[in-house]
Amino acid sequence: MKLHRRSPDHPTLWVRGSTDIRVYDEVVVNDDYGVRALVAQGFSPRLVFDIGANVGAFVRVAAAAWPLATIVAVEADQANADVLDRNVADIRIQAEQDRIRIVRAALMPGCSSAVVYGSSTRPEMTASRFCVPDTGVAEPPRIVGDGSAYPYENYRPVGRIAATTMRALVAEHGTPDFIKLDCEGGEVAWLSADDEAFPPAARIAGEWHDRNGAAAFRALLTRRYPERTFEFKDCGAGPNRGMFSVG
């Protein structure tokens, strides 16, 4: 593990290798979630949910951009969460722990735990690990309704983690003003659940993963946020993944 920073204007982050550096570039350098534009508009959230926090690149960006915000960082992969914990330790000390709240769980409505899947050929690709409901079956069916854009035949179980819901997060931490979503299909599970919470005023930015394509994901967003505007952006990852925002 080593410290990484692209320029003096960027936050310093502990990274393990090329996958973490790629995420750093997407979040920090490219500003994939549009934080700089939101700051320029005067947007200043008090509560931010980072669903799929990975190793903490977005947490560092959000903490610097919105110094009064509390950030709830949800991460399903234990190895990622360990690095995340290290990357936000200084902020938590300065803020007496409560400003950055780490939740080790998968956003997965309808179950109490989830199975984490990782690449069987490239185990270092921790950023593309995804979760499915833990049904007690060793191998999930090939076609499931979890929305994952990843083929199961190239992945294997690498662990289990507690599951949480947006409703539970809101009940414990409050209603967010901004939600960042990059949870490898968990966003589809959230939007598909009829008994979930859908914070009405929150701005949302994230990466969508849906084996049914962009039109299907847009339909889910429209169902939950019928009065809002959406923006979709191709990230060059094929027809089942892309960037989106809810204004």
JSON list of C-alpha atoms in Angstrom, two decimals:
[
{"chain": "A", "resi": 1, "resn": "MET", "atom": "CA", "xyz": [0.00, 0.00, 0.00]},
{"chain": "A", "resi": 2, "resn": "LYS", "atom": "CA", "xyz": [1.24, 3.47, -0.82]},
{"chain": "A", "resi": 3, "resn": "LEU", "atom": "CA", "xyz": [0.14, 7.11, -0.63]},
{"chain": "A", "resi": 4, "resn": "HIS", "atom": "CA", "xyz": [-1.11, 8.56, -3.92]},
{"chain": "A", "resi": 5, "resn": "ARG", "atom": "CA", "xyz": [-1.84, 12.10, -5.12]},
{"chain": "A", "resi": 6, "resn": "ARG", "atom": "CA", "xyz": [-1.97, 13.51, -8.67]},
{"chain": "A", "resi": 7, "resn": "SER", "atom": "CA", "xyz": [-1.30, 17.15, -7.78]},
{"chain": "A", "resi": 8, "resn": "PRO", "atom": "CA", "xyz": [-0.99, 19.41, -4.72]},
{"chain": "A", "resi": 9, "resn": "ASP", "atom": "CA", "xyz": [-4.64, 20.42, -5.20]},
{"chain": "A", "resi": 10, "resn": "HIS", "atom": "CA", "xyz": [-5.85, 16.83, -4.86]},
{"chain": "A", "resi": 11, "resn": "PRO", "atom": "CA", "xyz": [-6.35, 14.82, -1.65]},
{"chain": "A", "resi": 12, "resn": "THR", "atom": "CA", "xyz": [-3.81, 12.20, -0.66]},
{"chain": "A", "resi": 13, "resn": "LEU", "atom": "CA", "xyz": [-5.14, 8.64, -0.54]},
{"chain": "A", "resi": 14, "resn": "TRP", "atom": "CA", "xyz": [-3.80, 5.26, 0.50]},
{"chain": "A", "resi": 15, "resn": "VAL", "atom": "CA", "xyz": [-4.05, 2.93, -2.52]},
{"chain": "A", "resi": 16, "resn": "ARG", "atom": "CA", "xyz": [-3.20, -0.72, -3.12]},
{"chain": "A", "resi": 17, "resn": "GLY", "atom": "CA", "xyz": [-2.65, -0.77, -6.87]},
{"chain": "A", "resi": 18, "resn": "SER", "atom": "CA", "xyz": [-3.99, 0.11, -10.30]},
{"chain": "A", "resi": 19, "resn": "THR", "atom": "CA", "xyz": [-7.67, -0.43, -9.48]},
{"chain": "A", "resi": 20, "resn": "ASP", "atom": "CA", "xyz": [-7.60, 2.03, -6.58]},
{"chain": "A", "resi": 21, "resn": "ILE", "atom": "CA", "xyz": [-5.69, 4.54, -8.71]},
{"chain": "A", "resi": 22, "resn": "ARG", "atom": "CA", "xyz": [-8.29, 4.22, -11.49]},
{"chain": "A", "resi": 23, "resn": "VAL", "atom": "CA", "xyz": [-11.07, 4.95, -8.98]},
{"chain": "A", "resi": 24, "resn": "TYR", "atom": "CA", "xyz": [-9.04, 7.90, -7.66]},
{"chain": "A", "resi": 25, "resn": "ASP", "atom": "CA", "xyz": [-8.76, 9.35, -11.17]},
{"chain": "A", "resi": 26, "resn": "GLU", "atom": "CA", "xyz": [-12.49, 8.88, -11.84]},
{"chain": "A", "resi": 27, "resn": "VAL", "atom": "CA", "xyz": [-13.59, 10.49, -8.59]},
{"chain": "A", "resi": 28, "resn": "VAL", "atom": "CA", "xyz": [-10.90, 13.09, -7.90]},
{"chain": "A", "resi": 29, "resn": "VAL", "atom": "CA", "xyz": [-9.35, 14.05, -11.24]},
{"chain": "A", "resi": 30, "resn": "ASN", "atom": "CA", "xyz": [-12.31, 13.56, -13.59]},
{"chain": "A", "resi": 31, "resn": "ASP", "atom": "CA", "xyz": [-14.92, 14.55, -10.97]},
{"chain": "A", "resi": 32, "resn": "ASP", "atom": "CA", "xyz": [-17.32, 11.88, -12.24]},
{"chain": "A", "resi": 33, "resn": "TYR", "atom": "CA", "xyz": [-19.94, 12.75, -9.61]},
{"chain": "A", "resi": 34, "resn": "GLY", "atom": "CA", "xyz": [-19.99, 16.46, -10.43]},
{"chain": "A", "resi": 35, "resn": "VAL", "atom": "CA", "xyz": [-18.94, 17.83, -7.05]},
{"chain": "A", "resi": 36, "resn": "ARG", "atom": "CA", "xyz": [-17.11, 20.83, -8.49]},
{"chain": "A", "resi": 37, "resn": "ALA", "atom": "CA", "xyz": [-20.17, 21.90, -10.47]},
{"chain": "A", "resi": 38, "resn": "LEU", "atom": "CA", "xyz": [-22.40, 21.55, -7.40]},
{"chain": "A", "resi": 39, "resn": "VAL", "atom": "CA", "xyz": [-20.02, 23.68, -5.33]},
{"chain": "A", "resi": 40, "resn": "ALA", "atom": "CA", "xyz": [-20.01, 26.32, -8.09]},
{"chain": "A", "resi": 41, "resn": "GLN", "atom": "CA", "xyz": [-23.83, 26.36, -7.92]},
{"chain": "A", "resi": 42, "resn": "GLY", "atom": "CA", "xyz": [-23.71, 27.01, -4.19]},
{"chain": "A", "resi": 43, "resn": "PHE", "atom": "CA", "xyz": [-25.06, 23.57, -3.26]},
{"chain": "A", "resi": 44, "resn": "SER", "atom": "CA", "xyz": [-24.04, 22.77, 0.33]},
{"chain": "A", "resi": 45, "resn": "PRO", "atom": "CA", "xyz": [-25.49, 19.54, 1.76]},
{"chain": "A", "resi": 46, "resn": "ARG", "atom": "CA", "xyz": [-25.52, 18.84, 5.47]},
{"chain": "A", "resi": 47, "resn": "LEU", "atom": "CA", "xyz": [-25.83, 15.05, 5.11]},
{"chain": "A", "resi": 48, "resn": "VAL", "atom": "CA", "xyz": [-24.24, 12.96, 2.34]},
{"chain": "A", "resi": 49, "resn": "PHE", "atom": "CA", "xyz": [-24.71, 9.23, 1.73]},
{"chain": "A", "resi": 50, "resn": "ASP", "atom": "CA", "xyz": [-21.82, 7.56, -0.13]},
{"chain": "A", "resi": 51, "resn": "ILE", "atom": "CA", "xyz": [-23.21, 4.17, -1.14]},
{"chain": "A", "resi": 52, "resn": "GLY", "atom": "CA", "xyz": [-20.32, 2.10, -2.43]},
{"chain": "A", "resi": 53, "resn": "ALA", "atom": "CA", "xyz": [-17.60, 4.14, -0.76]},
{"chain": "A", "resi": 54, "resn": "ASN", "atom": "CA", "xyz": [-14.75, 1.89, -1.95]},
{"chain": "A", "resi": 55, "resn": "VAL", "atom": "CA", "xyz": [-11.51, 3.14, -0.37]},
{"chain": "A", "resi": 56, "resn": "GLY", "atom": "CA", "xyz": [-12.75, 6.65, 0.36]},
{"chain": "A", "resi": 57, "resn": "ALA", "atom": "CA", "xyz": [-11.89, 8.82, -2.65]},
{"chain": "A", "resi": 58, "resn": "PHE", "atom": "CA", "xyz": [-15.35, 10.39, -2.78]},
{"chain": "A", "resi": 59, "resn": "VAL", "atom": "CA", "xyz": [-15.45, 10.79, 1.01]},
{"chain": "A", "resi": 60, "resn": "ARG", "atom": "CA", "xyz": [-12.24, 12.83, 0.84]},
{"chain": "A", "resi": 61, "resn": "VAL", "atom": "CA", "xyz": [-13.58, 14.97, -2.01]},
{"chain": "A", "resi": 62, "resn": "ALA", "atom": "CA", "xyz": [-16.94, 15.55, -0.32]},
{"chain": "A", "resi": 63, "resn": "ALA", "atom": "CA", "xyz": [-15.37, 16.32, 3.05]},
{"chain": "A", "resi": 64, "resn": "ALA", "atom": "CA", "xyz": [-13.17, 18.99, 1.49]},
{"chain": "A", "resi": 65, "resn": "ALA", "atom": "CA", "xyz": [-15.94, 20.46, -0.70]},
{"chain": "A", "resi": 66, "resn": "TRP", "atom": "CA", "xyz": [-18.58, 20.55, 2.05]},
{"chain": "A", "resi": 67, "resn": "PRO", "atom": "CA", "xyz": [-16.78, 21.06, 5.38]},
{"chain": "A", "resi": 68, "resn": "LEU", "atom": "CA", "xyz": [-20.04, 21.20, 7.37]},
{"chain": "A", "resi": 69, "resn": "ALA", "atom": "CA", "xyz": [-21.44, 17.96, 5.95]},
{"chain": "A", "resi": 70, "resn": "THR", "atom": "CA", "xyz": [-21.72, 14.65, 7.78]},
{"chain": "A", "resi": 71, "resn": "ILE", "atom": "CA", "xyz": [-20.86, 11.76, 5.45]},
{"chain": "A", "resi": 72, "resn": "VAL", "atom": "CA", "xyz": [-22.22, 8.24, 5.82]},
{"chain": "A", "resi": 73, "resn": "ALA", "atom": "CA", "xyz": [-19.90, 5.91, 3.90]},
{"chain": "A", "resi": 74, "resn": "VAL", "atom": "CA", "xyz": [-21.42, 2.50, 3.09]},
{"chain": "A", "resi": 75, "resn": "GLU", "atom": "CA", "xyz": [-19.06, -0.19, 1.80]},
{"chain": "A", "resi": 76, "resn": "ALA", "atom": "CA", "xyz": [-19.79, -3.90, 1.32]},
{"chain": "A", "resi": 77, "resn": "ASP", "atom": "CA", "xyz": [-16.29, -5.23, 0.68]},
{"chain": "A", "resi": 78, "resn": "GLN", "atom": "CA", "xyz": [-14.29, -5.74, 3.87]},
{"chain": "A", "resi": 79, "resn": "ALA", "atom": "CA", "xyz": [-10.89, -5.19, 2.23]},
{"chain": "A", "resi": 80, "resn": "ASN", "atom": "CA", "xyz": [-12.08, -1.93, 0.70]},
{"chain": "A", "resi": 81, "resn": "ALA", "atom": "CA", "xyz": [-13.60, -0.85, 4.03]},
{"chain": "A", "resi": 82, "resn": "ASP", "atom": "CA", "xyz": [-10.29, -1.44, 5.83]},
{"chain": "A", "resi": 83, "resn": "VAL", "atom": "CA", "xyz": [-8.52, 0.95, 3.44]},
{"chain": "A", "resi": 84, "resn": "LEU", "atom": "CA", "xyz": [-11.46, 3.37, 3.65]},
{"chain": "A", "resi": 85, "resn": "ASP", "atom": "CA", "xyz": [-11.10, 3.44, 7.42]},
{"chain": "A", "resi": 86, "resn": "ARG", "atom": "CA", "xyz": [-7.42, 4.31, 7.08]},
{"chain": "A", "resi": 87, "resn": "ASN", "atom": "CA", "xyz": [-8.10, 7.01, 4.47]},
{"chain": "A", "resi": 88, "resn": "VAL", "atom": "CA", "xyz": [-10.56, 8.92, 6.64]},
{"chain": "A", "resi": 89, "resn": "ALA", "atom": "CA", "xyz": [-8.87, 8.41, 10.02]},
{"chain": "A", "resi": 90, "resn": "ASP", "atom": "CA", "xyz": [-7.51, 11.96, 10.16]},
{"chain": "A", "resi": 91, "resn": "ILE", "atom": "CA", "xyz": [-10.91, 13.52, 9.39]},
{"chain": "A", "resi": 92, "resn": "ARG", "atom": "CA", "xyz": [-12.60, 11.38, 12.03]},
{"chain": "A", "resi": 93, "resn": "ILE", "atom": "CA", "xyz": [-10.04, 12.39, 14.64]},
{"chain": "A", "resi": 94, "resn": "GLN", "atom": "CA", "xyz": [-10.40, 16.10, 13.83]},
{"chain": "A", "resi": 95, "resn": "ALA", "atom": "CA", "xyz": [-14.20, 15.85, 13.93]},
{"chain": "A", "resi": 96, "resn": "GLU", "atom": "CA", "xyz": [-14.34, 13.61, 17.01]},
{"chain": "A", "resi": 97, "resn": "GLN", "atom": "CA", "xyz": [-15.36, 10.58, 14.92]},
{"chain": "A", "resi": 98, "resn": "ASP", "atom": "CA", "xyz": [-18.96, 11.55, 14.12]},
{"chain": "A", "resi": 99, "resn": "ARG", "atom": "CA", "xyz": [-18.49, 13.49, 10.89]},
{"chain": "A", "resi": 100, "resn": "ILE", "atom": "CA", "xyz": [-17.52, 10.38, 8.90]},
{"chain": "A", "resi": 101, "resn": "ARG", "atom": "CA", "xyz": [-19.68, 7.37, 9.71]},
{"chain": "A", "resi": 102, "resn": "ILE", "atom": "CA", "xyz": [-18.57, 4.08, 8.15]},
{"chain": "A", "resi": 103, "resn": "VAL", "atom": "CA", "xyz": [-21.22, 1.40, 7.60]},
{"chain": "A", "resi": 104, "resn": "ARG", "atom": "CA", "xyz": [-19.86, -2.02, 6.61]},
{"chain": "A", "resi": 105, "resn": "ALA", "atom": "CA", "xyz": [-22.87, -3.36, 4.73]},
{"chain": "A", "resi": 106, "resn": "ALA", "atom": "CA", "xyz": [-24.39, -3.89, 1.29]},
{"chain": "A", "resi": 107, "resn": "LEU", "atom": "CA", "xyz": [-27.37, -1.86, 0.08]},
{"chain": "A", "resi": 108, "resn": "MET", "atom": "CA", "xyz": [-29.60, -4.88, -0.46]},
{"chain": "A", "resi": 109, "resn": "PRO", "atom": "CA", "xyz": [-33.32, -4.63, 0.45]},
{"chain": "A", "resi": 110, "resn": "GLY", "atom": "CA", "xyz": [-35.23, -7.76, 1.39]},
{"chain": "A", "resi": 111, "resn": "CYS", "atom": "CA", "xyz": [-32.48, -9.73, 3.10]},
{"chain": "A", "resi": 112, "resn": "SER", "atom": "CA", "xyz": [-30.37, -9.62, 6.24]},
{"chain": "A", "resi": 113, "resn": "SER", "atom": "CA", "xyz": [-27.05, -10.50, 4.60]},
{"chain": "A", "resi": 114, "resn": "ALA", "atom": "CA", "xyz": [-25.48, -10.56, 1.16]},
{"chain": "A", "resi": 115, "resn": "VAL", "atom": "CA", "xyz": [-22.85, -12.60, -0.67]},
{"chain": "A", "resi": 116, "resn": "VAL", "atom": "CA", "xyz": [-19.97, -10.60, -2.12]},
{"chain": "A", "resi": 117, "resn": "TYR", "atom": "CA", "xyz": [-18.72, -11.73, -5.55]},
{"chain": "A", "resi": 118, "resn": "GLY", "atom": "CA", "xyz": [-15.29, -10.92, -6.96]},
{"chain": "A", "resi": 119, "resn": "SER", "atom": "CA", "xyz": [-13.56, -11.60, -10.26]},
{"chain": "A", "resi": 120, "resn": "SER", "atom": "CA", "xyz": [-12.19, -15.14, -10.50]},
{"chain": "A", "resi": 121, "resn": "THR", "atom": "CA", "xyz": [-9.55, -14.09, -13.04]},
{"chain": "A", "resi": 122, "resn": "ARG", "atom": "CA", "xyz": [-8.58, -10.65, -11.68]},
{"chain": "A", "resi": 123, "resn": "PRO", "atom": "CA", "xyz": [-9.03, -10.67, -7.89]},
{"chain": "A", "resi": 124, "resn": "GLU", "atom": "CA", "xyz": [-7.35, -7.28, -7.61]},
{"chain": "A", "resi": 125, "resn": "MET", "atom": "CA", "xyz": [-10.42, -5.65, -9.25]},
{"chain": "A", "resi": 126, "resn": "THR", "atom": "CA", "xyz": [-12.07, -4.87, -5.92]},
{"chain": "A", "resi": 127, "resn": "ALA", "atom": "CA", "xyz": [-13.97, -1.91, -7.40]},
{"chain": "A", "resi": 128, "resn": "SER", "atom": "CA", "xyz": [-16.14, -4.26, -9.48]},
{"chain": "A", "resi": 129, "resn": "ARG", "atom": "CA", "xyz": [-17.17, -6.60, -6.68]},
{"chain": "A", "resi": 130, "resn": "PHE", "atom": "CA", "xyz": [-20.94, -6.90, -6.38]},
{"chain": "A", "resi": 131, "resn": "CYS", "atom": "CA", "xyz": [-23.45, -8.39, -3.96]},
{"chain": "A", "resi": 132, "resn": "VAL", "atom": "CA", "xyz": [-26.47, -10.66, -4.23]},
{"chain": "A", "resi": 133, "resn": "PRO", "atom": "CA", "xyz": [-28.93, -11.65, -1.48]},
{"chain": "A", "resi": 134, "resn": "ASP", "atom": "CA", "xyz": [-27.63, -14.42, 0.77]},
{"chain": "A", "resi": 135, "resn": "THR", "atom": "CA", "xyz": [-30.10, -17.26, 0.24]},
{"chain": "A", "resi": 136, "resn": "GLY", "atom": "CA", "xyz": [-27.86, -19.97, 1.66]},
{"chain": "A", "resi": 137, "resn": "VAL", "atom": "CA", "xyz": [-27.24, -21.40, -1.82]},
{"chain": "A", "resi": 138, "resn": "ALA", "atom": "CA", "xyz": [-23.55, -21.66, -2.76]},
{"chain": "A", "resi": 139, "resn": "GLU", "atom": "CA", "xyz": [-24.05, -20.49, -6.35]},
{"chain": "A", "resi": 140, "resn": "PRO", "atom": "CA", "xyz": [-26.78, -18.04, -7.43]},
{"chain": "A", "resi": 141, "resn": "PRO", "atom": "CA", "xyz": [-28.85, -18.58, -10.58]},
{"chain": "A", "resi": 142, "resn": "ARG", "atom": "CA", "xyz": [-27.39, -17.22, -13.80]},
{"chain": "A", "resi": 143, "resn": "ILE", "atom": "CA", "xyz": [-30.31, -14.87, -14.34]},
{"chain": "A", "resi": 144, "resn": "VAL", "atom": "CA", "xyz": [-31.41, -12.94, -11.26]},
{"chain": "A", "resi": 145, "resn": "GLY", "atom": "CA", "xyz": [-33.24, -9.71, -10.61]},
{"chain": "A", "resi": 146, "resn": "ASP", "atom": "CA", "xyz": [-30.38, -7.93, -8.85]},
{"chain": "A", "resi": 147, "resn": "GLY", "atom": "CA", "xyz": [-29.53, -5.76, -11.86]},
{"chain": "A", "resi": 148, "resn": "SER", "atom": "CA", "xyz": [-25.85, -6.68, -11.89]},
{"chain": "A", "resi": 149, "resn": "ALA", "atom": "CA", "xyz": [-24.11, -6.04, -15.18]},
{"chain": "A", "resi": 150, "resn": "TYR", "atom": "CA", "xyz": [-21.45, -8.66, -14.45]},
{"chain": "A", "resi": 151, "resn": "PRO", "atom": "CA", "xyz": [-21.55, -12.27, -15.76]},
{"chain": "A", "resi": 152, "resn": "TYR", "atom": "CA", "xyz": [-21.61, -14.73, -12.89]},
{"chain": "A", "resi": 153, "resn": "GLU", "atom": "CA", "xyz": [-19.46, -17.24, -14.75]},
{"chain": "A", "resi": 154, "resn": "ASN", "atom": "CA", "xyz": [-16.48, -14.87, -14.37]},
{"chain": "A", "resi": 155, "resn": "TYR", "atom": "CA", "xyz": [-17.03, -14.30, -10.64]},
{"chain": "A", "resi": 156, "resn": "ARG", "atom": "CA", "xyz": [-16.87, -16.30, -7.41]},
{"chain": "A", "resi": 157, "resn": "PRO", "atom": "CA", "xyz": [-18.02, -15.74, -3.83]},
{"chain": "A", "resi": 158, "resn": "VAL", "atom": "CA", "xyz": [-15.39, -13.95, -1.76]},
{"chain": "A", "resi": 159, "resn": "GLY", "atom": "CA", "xyz": [-17.31, -13.26, 1.44]},
{"chain": "A", "resi": 160, "resn": "ARG", "atom": "CA", "xyz": [-20.54, -12.34, 3.17]},
{"chain": "A", "resi": 161, "resn": "ILE", "atom": "CA", "xyz": [-21.59, -9.01, 4.64]},
{"chain": "A", "resi": 162, "resn": "ALA", "atom": "CA", "xyz": [-24.57, -7.58, 6.50]},
{"chain": "A", "resi": 163, "resn": "ALA", "atom": "CA", "xyz": [-27.28, -6.05, 4.32]},
{"chain": "A", "resi": 164, "resn": "THR", "atom": "CA", "xyz": [-28.88, -2.67, 4.89]},
{"chain": "A", "resi": 165, "resn": "THR", "atom": "CA", "xyz": [-31.55, -0.55, 3.23]},
{"chain": "A", "resi": 166, "resn": "MET", "atom": "CA", "xyz": [-31.99, 3.11, 2.43]},
{"chain": "A", "resi": 167, "resn": "ARG", "atom": "CA", "xyz": [-34.88, 3.13, 4.90]},
{"chain": "A", "resi": 168, "resn": "ALA", "atom": "CA", "xyz": [-32.60, 1.85, 7.69]},
{"chain": "A", "resi": 169, "resn": "LEU", "atom": "CA", "xyz": [-29.86, 4.36, 6.83]},
{"chain": "A", "resi": 170, "resn": "VAL", "atom": "CA", "xyz": [-32.34, 7.25, 6.89]},
{"chain": "A", "resi": 171, "resn": "ALA", "atom": "CA", "xyz": [-33.79, 6.06, 10.20]},
{"chain": "A", "resi": 172, "resn": "GLU", "atom": "CA", "xyz": [-30.36, 5.94, 11.82]},
{"chain": "A", "resi": 173, "resn": "HIS", "atom": "CA", "xyz": [-28.61, 8.93, 10.25]},
{"chain": "A", "resi": 174, "resn": "GLY", "atom": "CA", "xyz": [-31.30, 11.25, 8.88]},
{"chain": "A", "resi": 175, "resn": "THR", "atom": "CA", "xyz": [-32.52, 12.25, 5.41]},
{"chain": "A", "resi": 176, "resn": "PRO", "atom": "CA", "xyz": [-29.62, 12.96, 3.02]},
{"chain": "A", "resi": 177, "resn": "ASP", "atom": "CA", "xyz": [-29.30, 16.03, 0.84]},
{"chain": "A", "resi": 178, "resn": "PHE", "atom": "CA", "xyz": [-26.96, 14.23, -1.56]},
{"chain": "A", "resi": 179, "resn": "ILE", "atom": "CA", "xyz": [-26.60, 10.55, -2.44]},
{"chain": "A", "resi": 180, "resn": "LYS", "atom": "CA", "xyz": [-23.63, 9.16, -4.35]},
{"chain": "A", "resi": 181, "resn": "LEU", "atom": "CA", "xyz": [-24.34, 5.67, -5.69]},
{"chain": "A", "resi": 182, "resn": "ASP", "atom": "CA", "xyz": [-21.82, 3.22, -7.09]},
{"chain": "A", "resi": 183, "resn": "CYS", "atom": "CA", "xyz": [-22.71, -0.17, -5.67]},
{"chain": "A", "resi": 184, "resn": "GLU", "atom": "CA", "xyz": [-22.49, -2.48, -8.68]},
{"chain": "A", "resi": 185, "resn": "GLY", "atom": "CA", "xyz": [-26.21, -3.21, -9.08]},
{"chain": "A", "resi": 186, "resn": "GLY", "atom": "CA", "xyz": [-27.35, -2.34, -5.57]},
{"chain": "A", "resi": 187, "resn": "GLU", "atom": "CA", "xyz": [-28.90, 0.80, -6.99]},
{"chain": "A", "resi": 188, "resn": "VAL", "atom": "CA", "xyz": [-31.28, -1.36, -9.04]},
{"chain": "A", "resi": 189, "resn": "ALA", "atom": "CA", "xyz": [-32.23, -3.40, -5.97]},
{"chain": "A", "resi": 190, "resn": "TRP", "atom": "CA", "xyz": [-32.93, -0.16, -4.07]},
{"chain": "A", "resi": 191, "resn": "LEU", "atom": "CA", "xyz": [-35.06, 1.44, -6.80]},
{"chain": "A", "resi": 192, "resn": "SER", "atom": "CA", "xyz": [-36.97, -1.82, -7.36]},
{"chain": "A", "resi": 193, "resn": "ALA", "atom": "CA", "xyz": [-38.02, -2.29, -3.72]},
{"chain": "A", "resi": 194, "resn": "ASP", "atom": "CA", "xyz": [-41.54, -1.02, -2.97]},
{"chain": "A", "resi": 195, "resn": "ASP", "atom": "CA", "xyz": [-40.95, -0.81, 0.79]},
{"chain": "A", "resi": 196, "resn": "GLU", "atom": "CA", "xyz": [-37.79, 1.31, 0.53]},
{"chain": "A", "resi": 197, "resn": "ALA", "atom": "CA", "xyz": [-37.18, 4.98, 1.32]},
{"chain": "A", "resi": 198, "resn": "PHE", "atom": "CA", "xyz": [-36.64, 7.41, -1.55]},
{"chain": "A", "resi": 199, "resn": "PRO", "atom": "CA", "xyz": [-35.44, 10.73, -0.09]},
{"chain": "A", "resi": 200, "resn": "PRO", "atom": "CA", "xyz": [-37.52, 13.27, -2.02]},
{"chain": "A", "resi": 201, "resn": "ALA", "atom": "CA", "xyz": [-35.20, 16.28, -2.02]},
{"chain": "A", "resi": 202, "resn": "ALA", "atom": "CA", "xyz": [-31.88, 14.53, -2.41]},
{"chain": "A", "resi": 203, "resn": "ARG", "atom": "CA", "xyz": [-29.65, 15.14, -5.37]},
{"chain": "A", "resi": 204, "resn": "ILE", "atom": "CA", "xyz": [-28.24, 11.86, -6.65]},
{"chain": "A", "resi": 205, "resn": "ALA", "atom": "CA", "xyz": [-25.17, 11.06, -8.75]},
{"chain": "A", "resi": 206, "resn": "GLY", "atom": "CA", "xyz": [-23.74, 7.68, -9.51]},
{"chain": "A", "resi": 207, "resn": "GLU", "atom": "CA", "xyz": [-22.89, 4.84, -11.81]},
{"chain": "A", "resi": 208, "resn": "TRP", "atom": "CA", "xyz": [-25.73, 2.57, -12.90]},
{"chain": "A", "resi": 209, "resn": "HIS", "atom": "CA", "xyz": [-25.33, -1.17, -13.59]},
{"chain": "A", "resi": 210, "resn": "ASP", "atom": "CA", "xyz": [-28.31, -2.90, -15.18]},
{"chain": "A", "resi": 211, "resn": "ARG", "atom": "CA", "xyz": [-28.24, -6.00, -17.37]},
{"chain": "A", "resi": 212, "resn": "ASN", "atom": "CA", "xyz": [-31.46, -4.70, -18.97]},
{"chain": "A", "resi": 213, "resn": "GLY", "atom": "CA", "xyz": [-29.83, -1.51, -20.23]},
{"chain": "A", "resi": 214, "resn": "ALA", "atom": "CA", "xyz": [-30.19, 2.25, -19.84]},
{"chain": "A", "resi": 215, "resn": "ALA", "atom": "CA", "xyz": [-33.88, 2.43, -20.75]},
{"chain": "A", "resi": 216, "resn": "ALA", "atom": "CA", "xyz": [-34.80, -0.01, -17.98]},
{"chain": "A", "resi": 217, "resn": "PHE", "atom": "CA", "xyz": [-32.77, 1.91, -15.43]},
{"chain": "A", "resi": 218, "resn": "ARG", "atom": "CA", "xyz": [-34.27, 5.24, -16.52]},
{"chain": "A", "resi": 219, "resn": "ALA", "atom": "CA", "xyz": [-37.74, 3.70, -16.05]},
{"chain": "A", "resi": 220, "resn": "LEU", "atom": "CA", "xyz": [-36.84, 2.80, -12.46]},
{"chain": "A", "resi": 221, "resn": "LEU", "atom": "CA", "xyz": [-35.67, 6.35, -11.79]},
{"chain": "A", "resi": 222, "resn": "THR", "atom": "CA", "xyz": [-38.81, 7.80, -13.36]},
{"chain": "A", "resi": 223, "resn": "ARG", "atom": "CA", "xyz": [-41.01, 5.58, -11.21]},
{"chain": "A", "resi": 224, "resn": "ARG", "atom": "CA", "xyz": [-39.36, 6.79, -7.99]},
{"chain": "A", "resi": 225, "resn": "TYR", "atom": "CA", "xyz": [-38.65, 10.40, -8.96]},
{"chain": "A", "resi": 226, "resn": "PRO", "atom": "CA", "xyz": [-41.32, 11.31, -11.53]},
{"chain": "A", "resi": 227, "resn": "GLU", "atom": "CA", "xyz": [-40.93, 15.08, -11.12]},
{"chain": "A", "resi": 228, "resn": "ARG", "atom": "CA", "xyz": [-37.13, 15.17, -11.38]},
{"chain": "A", "resi": 229, "resn": "THR", "atom": "CA", "xyz": [-34.73, 15.58, -14.30]},
{"chain": "A", "resi": 230, "resn": "PHE", "atom": "CA", "xyz": [-32.14, 12.95, -15.20]},
{"chain": "A", "resi": 231, "resn": "GLU", "atom": "CA", "xyz": [-28.83, 13.12, -16.99]},
{"chain": "A", "resi": 232, "resn": "PHE", "atom": "CA", "xyz": [-27.12, 10.05, -18.44]},
{"chain": "A", "resi": 233, "resn": "LYS", "atom": "CA", "xyz": [-23.51, 9.91, -19.59]},
{"chain": "A", "resi": 234, "resn": "ASP", "atom": "CA", "xyz": [-21.71, 7.11, -21.40]},
{"chain": "A", "resi": 235, "resn": "CYS", "atom": "CA", "xyz": [-18.60, 6.02, -19.50]},
{"chain": "A", "resi": 236, "resn": "GLY", "atom": "CA", "xyz": [-17.32, 3.72, -22.25]},
{"chain": "A", "resi": 237, "resn": "ALA", "atom": "CA", "xyz": [-18.11, 0.53, -20.32]},
{"chain": "A", "resi": 238, "resn": "GLY", "atom": "CA", "xyz": [-20.72, -0.97, -22.66]},
{"chain": "A", "resi": 239, "resn": "PRO", "atom": "CA", "xyz": [-24.54, -0.98, -22.80]},
{"chain": "A", "resi": 240, "resn": "ASN", "atom": "CA", "xyz": [-25.12, -2.14, -19.22]},
{"chain": "A", "resi": 241, "resn": "ARG", "atom": "CA", "xyz": [-23.22, 0.56, -17.29]},
{"chain": "A", "resi": 242, "resn": "GLY", "atom": "CA", "xyz": [-22.96, 4.32, -17.28]},
{"chain": "A", "resi": 243, "resn": "MET", "atom": "CA", "xyz": [-23.04, 7.50, -15.22]},
{"chain": "A", "resi": 244, "resn": "PHE", "atom": "CA", "xyz": [-26.26, 9.23, -14.19]},
{"chain": "A", "resi": 245, "resn": "SER", "atom": "CA", "xyz": [-27.50, 12.10, -12.04]},
{"chain": "A", "resi": 246, "resn": "VAL", "atom": "CA", "xyz": [-30.85, 13.17, -10.62]},
{"chain": "A", "resi": 247, "resn": "GLY", "atom": "CA", "xyz": [-31.26, 16.95, -10.47]}
]
